[in-house]
Structures are given as C-alpha cells and as structure tokens.
Tab-separated table of C-alpha atoms in Angstrom:
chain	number	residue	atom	x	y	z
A	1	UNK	CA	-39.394	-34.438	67.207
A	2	UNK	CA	-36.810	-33.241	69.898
A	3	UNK	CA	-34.079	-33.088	67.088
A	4	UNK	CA	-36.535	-31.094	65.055
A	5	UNK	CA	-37.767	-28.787	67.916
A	6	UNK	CA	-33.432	-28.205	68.828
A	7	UNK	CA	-32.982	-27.488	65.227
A	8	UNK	CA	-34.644	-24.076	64.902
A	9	UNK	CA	-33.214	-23.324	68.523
A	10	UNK	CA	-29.618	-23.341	66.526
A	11	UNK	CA	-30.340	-21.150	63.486
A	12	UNK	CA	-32.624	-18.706	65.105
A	13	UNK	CA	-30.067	-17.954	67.911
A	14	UNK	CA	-29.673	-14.566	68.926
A	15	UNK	CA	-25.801	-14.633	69.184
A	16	UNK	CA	-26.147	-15.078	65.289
A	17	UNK	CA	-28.838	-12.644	64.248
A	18	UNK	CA	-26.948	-10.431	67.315
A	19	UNK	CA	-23.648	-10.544	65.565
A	20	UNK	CA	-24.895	-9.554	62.196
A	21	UNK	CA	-26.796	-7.061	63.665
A	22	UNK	CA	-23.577	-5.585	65.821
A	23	UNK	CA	-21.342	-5.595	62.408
A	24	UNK	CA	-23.830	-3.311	60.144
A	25	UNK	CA	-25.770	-1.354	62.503
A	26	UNK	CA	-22.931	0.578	64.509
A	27	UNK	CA	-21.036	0.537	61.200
A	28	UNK	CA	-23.159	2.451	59.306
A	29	UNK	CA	-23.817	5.291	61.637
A	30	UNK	CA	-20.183	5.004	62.993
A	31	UNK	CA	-18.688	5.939	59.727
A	32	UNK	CA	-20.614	9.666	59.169
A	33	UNK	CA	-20.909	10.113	63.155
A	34	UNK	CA	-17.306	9.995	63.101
A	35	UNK	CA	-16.510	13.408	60.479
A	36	UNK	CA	-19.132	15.373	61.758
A	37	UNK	CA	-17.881	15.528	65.508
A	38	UNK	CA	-14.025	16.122	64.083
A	39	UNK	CA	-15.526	18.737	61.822
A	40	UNK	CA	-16.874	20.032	65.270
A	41	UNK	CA	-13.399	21.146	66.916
A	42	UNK	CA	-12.063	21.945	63.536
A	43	UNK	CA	-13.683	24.708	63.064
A	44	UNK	CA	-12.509	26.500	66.535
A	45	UNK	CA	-9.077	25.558	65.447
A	46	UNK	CA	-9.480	27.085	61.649
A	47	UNK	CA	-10.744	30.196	63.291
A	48	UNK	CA	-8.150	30.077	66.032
A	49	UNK	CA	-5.734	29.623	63.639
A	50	UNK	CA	-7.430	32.031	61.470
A	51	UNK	CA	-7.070	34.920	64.239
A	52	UNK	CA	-3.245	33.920	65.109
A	53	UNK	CA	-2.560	34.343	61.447
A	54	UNK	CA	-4.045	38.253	61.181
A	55	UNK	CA	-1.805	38.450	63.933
A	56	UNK	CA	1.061	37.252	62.952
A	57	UNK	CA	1.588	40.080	59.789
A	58	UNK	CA	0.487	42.550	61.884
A	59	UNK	CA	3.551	41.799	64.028
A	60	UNK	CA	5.698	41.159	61.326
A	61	UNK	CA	5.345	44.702	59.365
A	62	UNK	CA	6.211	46.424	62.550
A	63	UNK	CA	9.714	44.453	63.252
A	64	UNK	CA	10.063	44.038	59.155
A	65	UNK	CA	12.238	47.377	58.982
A	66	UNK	CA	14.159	46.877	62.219
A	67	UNK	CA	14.957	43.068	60.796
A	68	UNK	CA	15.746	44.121	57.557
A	69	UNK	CA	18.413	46.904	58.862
A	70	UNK	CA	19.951	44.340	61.338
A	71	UNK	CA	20.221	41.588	58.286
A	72	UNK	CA	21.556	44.596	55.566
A	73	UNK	CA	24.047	45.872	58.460
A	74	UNK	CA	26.974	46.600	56.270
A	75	UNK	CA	25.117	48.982	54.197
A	76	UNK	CA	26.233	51.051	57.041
A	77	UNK	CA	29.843	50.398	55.819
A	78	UNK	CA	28.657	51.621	52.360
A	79	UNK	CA	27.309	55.173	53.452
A	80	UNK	CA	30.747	55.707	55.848
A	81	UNK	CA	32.868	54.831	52.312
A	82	UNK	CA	30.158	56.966	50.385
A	83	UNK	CA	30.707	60.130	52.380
A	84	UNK	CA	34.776	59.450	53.252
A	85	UNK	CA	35.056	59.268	49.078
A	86	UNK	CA	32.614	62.740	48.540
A	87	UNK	CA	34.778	64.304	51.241
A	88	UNK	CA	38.210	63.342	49.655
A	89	UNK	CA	36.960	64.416	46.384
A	90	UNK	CA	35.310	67.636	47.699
A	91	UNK	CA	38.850	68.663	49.125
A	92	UNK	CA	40.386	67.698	45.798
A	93	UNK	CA	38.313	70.089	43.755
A	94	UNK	CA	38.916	73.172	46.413
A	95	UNK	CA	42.780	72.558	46.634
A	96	UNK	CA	44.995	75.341	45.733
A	97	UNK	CA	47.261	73.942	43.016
A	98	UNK	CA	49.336	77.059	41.878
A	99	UNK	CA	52.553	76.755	43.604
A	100	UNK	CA	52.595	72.906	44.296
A	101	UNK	CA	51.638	72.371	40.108
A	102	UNK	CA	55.388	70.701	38.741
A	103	UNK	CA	53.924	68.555	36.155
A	104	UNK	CA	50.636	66.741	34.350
A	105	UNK	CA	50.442	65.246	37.265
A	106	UNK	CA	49.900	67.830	40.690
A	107	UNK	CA	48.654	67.243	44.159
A	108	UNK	CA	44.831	66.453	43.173
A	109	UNK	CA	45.714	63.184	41.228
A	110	UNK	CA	46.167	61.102	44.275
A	111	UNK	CA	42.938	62.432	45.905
A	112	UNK	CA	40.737	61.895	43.078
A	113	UNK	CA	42.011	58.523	42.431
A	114	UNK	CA	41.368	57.553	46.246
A	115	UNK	CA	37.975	59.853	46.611
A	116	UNK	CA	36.820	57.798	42.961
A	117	UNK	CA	38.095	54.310	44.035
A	118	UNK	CA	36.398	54.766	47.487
A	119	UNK	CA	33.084	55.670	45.808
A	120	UNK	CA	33.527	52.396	43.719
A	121	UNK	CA	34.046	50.511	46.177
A	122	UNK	CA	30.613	51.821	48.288
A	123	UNK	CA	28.290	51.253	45.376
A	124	UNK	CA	29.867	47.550	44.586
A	125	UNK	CA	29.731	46.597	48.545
A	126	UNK	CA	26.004	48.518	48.344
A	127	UNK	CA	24.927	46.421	45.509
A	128	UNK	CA	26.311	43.135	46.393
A	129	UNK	CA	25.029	43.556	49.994
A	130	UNK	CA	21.402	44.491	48.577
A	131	UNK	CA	21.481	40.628	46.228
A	132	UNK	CA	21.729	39.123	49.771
A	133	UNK	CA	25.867	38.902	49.959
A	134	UNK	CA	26.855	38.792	53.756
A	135	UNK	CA	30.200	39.419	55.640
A	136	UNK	CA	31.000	36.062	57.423
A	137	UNK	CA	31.760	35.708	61.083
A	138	UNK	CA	34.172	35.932	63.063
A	139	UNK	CA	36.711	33.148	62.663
A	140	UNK	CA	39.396	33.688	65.248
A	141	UNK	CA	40.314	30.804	67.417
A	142	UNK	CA	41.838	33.413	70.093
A	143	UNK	CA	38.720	36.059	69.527
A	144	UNK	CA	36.733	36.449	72.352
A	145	UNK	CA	33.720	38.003	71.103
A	146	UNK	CA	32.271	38.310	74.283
A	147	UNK	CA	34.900	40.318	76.296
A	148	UNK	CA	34.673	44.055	76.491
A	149	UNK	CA	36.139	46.894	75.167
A	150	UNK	CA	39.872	47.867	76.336
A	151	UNK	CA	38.521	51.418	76.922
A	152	UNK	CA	41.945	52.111	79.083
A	153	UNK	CA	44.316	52.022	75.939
A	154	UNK	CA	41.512	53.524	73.441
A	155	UNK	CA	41.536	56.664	76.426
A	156	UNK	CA	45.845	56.225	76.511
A	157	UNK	CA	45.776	55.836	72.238
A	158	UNK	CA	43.180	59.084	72.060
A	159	UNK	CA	45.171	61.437	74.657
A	160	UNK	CA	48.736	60.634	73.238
A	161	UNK	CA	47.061	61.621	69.740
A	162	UNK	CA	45.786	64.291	70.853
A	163	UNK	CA	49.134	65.664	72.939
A	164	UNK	CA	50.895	65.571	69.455
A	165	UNK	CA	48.679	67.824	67.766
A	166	UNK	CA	48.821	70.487	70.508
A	167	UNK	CA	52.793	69.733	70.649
A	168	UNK	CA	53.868	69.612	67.062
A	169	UNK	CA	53.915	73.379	66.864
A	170	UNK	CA	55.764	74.274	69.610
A	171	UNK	CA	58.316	71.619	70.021
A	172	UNK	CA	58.631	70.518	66.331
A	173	UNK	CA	57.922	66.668	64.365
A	174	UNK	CA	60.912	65.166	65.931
A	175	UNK	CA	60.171	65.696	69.316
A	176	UNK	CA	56.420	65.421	68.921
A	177	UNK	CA	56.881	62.702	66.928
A	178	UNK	CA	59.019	60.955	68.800
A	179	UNK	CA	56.474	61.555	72.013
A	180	UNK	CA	53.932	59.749	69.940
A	181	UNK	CA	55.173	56.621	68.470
A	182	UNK	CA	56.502	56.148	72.226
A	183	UNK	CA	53.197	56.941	73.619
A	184	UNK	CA	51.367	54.599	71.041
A	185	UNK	CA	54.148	52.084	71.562
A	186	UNK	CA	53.289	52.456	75.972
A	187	UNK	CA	49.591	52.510	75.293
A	188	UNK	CA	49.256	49.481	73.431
A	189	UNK	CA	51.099	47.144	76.024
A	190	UNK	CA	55.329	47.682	75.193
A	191	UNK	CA	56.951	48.655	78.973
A	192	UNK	CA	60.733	48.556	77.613
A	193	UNK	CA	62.061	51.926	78.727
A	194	UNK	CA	65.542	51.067	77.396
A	195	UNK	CA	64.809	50.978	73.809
A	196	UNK	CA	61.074	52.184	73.546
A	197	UNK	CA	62.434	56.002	73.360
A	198	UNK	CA	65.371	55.480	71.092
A	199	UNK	CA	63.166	53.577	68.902
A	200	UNK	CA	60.698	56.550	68.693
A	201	UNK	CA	63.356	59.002	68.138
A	202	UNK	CA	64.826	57.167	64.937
A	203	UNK	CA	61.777	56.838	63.727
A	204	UNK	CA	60.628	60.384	63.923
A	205	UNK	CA	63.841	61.757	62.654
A	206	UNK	CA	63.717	59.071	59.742
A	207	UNK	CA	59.810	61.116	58.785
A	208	UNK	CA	60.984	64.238	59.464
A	209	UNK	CA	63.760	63.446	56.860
A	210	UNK	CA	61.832	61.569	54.022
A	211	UNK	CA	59.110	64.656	54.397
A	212	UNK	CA	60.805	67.649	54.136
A	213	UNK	CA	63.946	66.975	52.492
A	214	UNK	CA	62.888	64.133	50.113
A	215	UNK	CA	59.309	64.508	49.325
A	216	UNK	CA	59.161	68.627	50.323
A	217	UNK	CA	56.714	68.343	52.509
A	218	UNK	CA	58.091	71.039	55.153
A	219	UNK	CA	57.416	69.820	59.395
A	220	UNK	CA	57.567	71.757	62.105
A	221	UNK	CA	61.203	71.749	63.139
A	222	UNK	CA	60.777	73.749	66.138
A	223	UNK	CA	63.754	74.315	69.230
A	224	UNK	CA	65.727	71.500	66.642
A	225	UNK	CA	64.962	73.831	63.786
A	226	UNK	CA	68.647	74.806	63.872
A	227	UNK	CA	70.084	71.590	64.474
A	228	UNK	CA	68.708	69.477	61.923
C-alpha cells in the first residue's frame, strides 16, 4: 500500500508536468512575440531611413554639376584648343596674300593645317573625355605636387619677355634677342656670366640670319642695321 500510495507521487510530479509545461507554453507565444516587437523599431528606422534618403538626392542634384565639372576637367583643355584653332584659322582667312603668294602653296597653308589639326584634336580629346577617358596622375618621382608656385622666375620670365618687345624696335633682333635668351637663360636658374652672354649673342645672330636672309622674313636690324 505504501509502494502504491509512492507510485502516483512519481508520475504526477510537478517537475514533470512543470517541464512540459515550460517547453510549449513560452514557446508558442515566444515565437510571434518575438517579430512583432522587432517590427516595432523597424518601422522608425524605415522611416528614418526613409527621410535620410529624400535627403540624400536633394543634396546630390545641387553638388551633381560642380562634381561633374571637377571629374570632366579637361574639357577645359578642349575649349582652350577649340578657340586657339578658330583663332589661327580666323587669321588665316584675313591674311593678305598678294605679295608673299610664290607658289600653290602661300603663307595660309601652314595656318590652316595647324588651325584644322588643332580643331581635330579638341573634338577627339572632347569626345573621348565625355566616354569617361581620364588624364592620369602625376607620375614624377622628383614632383612635388604640393610645393608652390616659383612666382619669382614666372615675374623674371614675364618682364624679360616683355623688355624684348618694347626693345626689338629700337635696338634691333640681335641685340634684343640676344637680351632675351640671356634673360630667360638668368631667370630660369643659369648664373655663368662668362659664357651666358656669348651664348645669347650667337644665338640671336644665328635667327637673325636664318630669318631674313634664308627664309625672308625681314627683323629689325636696328644701330647693327649697317653692320650686318
């Protein structure tokens, strides 16, 4: 009768109807209880993300021209070849070929084959630039990209430059001339004053020479005019 009265005791326990019960009951509820409190916070985040996203174009159509001008720089290139070539072939049509006119070919051949080539040239660079071609970057080992300008010898390049054209009239191509290259020679870094000079004068007698004796290209001969 004990042994009988013990039996029941050990299949009605609570610990086993309490683990069965643990297993399905939480599990059941768990499982949908779960989803609907994530779909809670996701919606703030859709929206959030929602509202960043109107944003984002809004943004991105008023830096879309500025971005696509810095990324299509060298169309900038294009327009400088563009108007060089329609100003060399602008000068071309208005020269005055009468007098210079020796042959089939006169004095606007070379500047319609240079004004034509250099308007080739824009619309190729213009249309390879436009399928997404890009320059590449600089490569130099000994290029600082970073420094700054040498403004001091642009200034020294842009006054000797401009000392020959005011000089050329008066004192002739050889002496102007000679004034430049030696100015352009000083400005960009050369400090021999033995050789410098006599290097300058040689080489503007040697133009002087091939342009108005061999080509016929008359110079200025100026105070020389009788000695050359």
């Amino acid at each position: 009768m004990t042994a009988a009265s013990t039996g029941p005791d050990e299949s009605t326990g609570p610990d086993a109807s309490a683990g069965p019960a643990a297993s399905t009951g939480p599990a059941g509820p768990a499982g949908p209880a779960g989803p609907a409190a994530s779909t809670g916070p996701a919606a703030p985040q859709g929206s959030a993300g929602a509202t960043g996203s109107g944003r984002g174009p809004a943004q991105d159509r008023s830096t879309t021209p500025r971005s696509w001008l810095r990324d299509h720089s060298e169309l900038g290139v294009c327009v400088l070849l563009l108007a060089i070539g329609a100003l060399v072939l602008t000068d071309a049509l208005t020269m005055s070929v009468d007098i210079a006119q020796r042959g089939p070919i006169g004095p606007r051949t070379v500047p319609f084959v240079v004004g034509s080539a250099l308007l080739l040239v824009a619309v190729l660079l213009a249309v390879d630039v436009l399928r997404g071609g890009r320059g590449e970057a600089e490569g130099g080992e000994d290029v600082d990209l970073d420094e700054p300008a040498d403004w001091r010898t642009v200034l020294l390049l842009s006054g000797v430059f401009l000392a020959t054209a005011v000089l050329i009239g008066p004192l002739g191509f050889p002496v102007a001339g000679a004034l430049l290259f030696w100015g352009s020679a000083y400005a960009l870094g050369s400090r021999h004053y033995d050789r410098d000079p006599l290097i300058a004068a040689a080489l503007s007698l040697a133009t002087y020479f091939l342009f108005d004796n061999l080509l016929g290209v008359p110079l200025p001969g100026g105070p020389l005019m009788g000695v050359i």
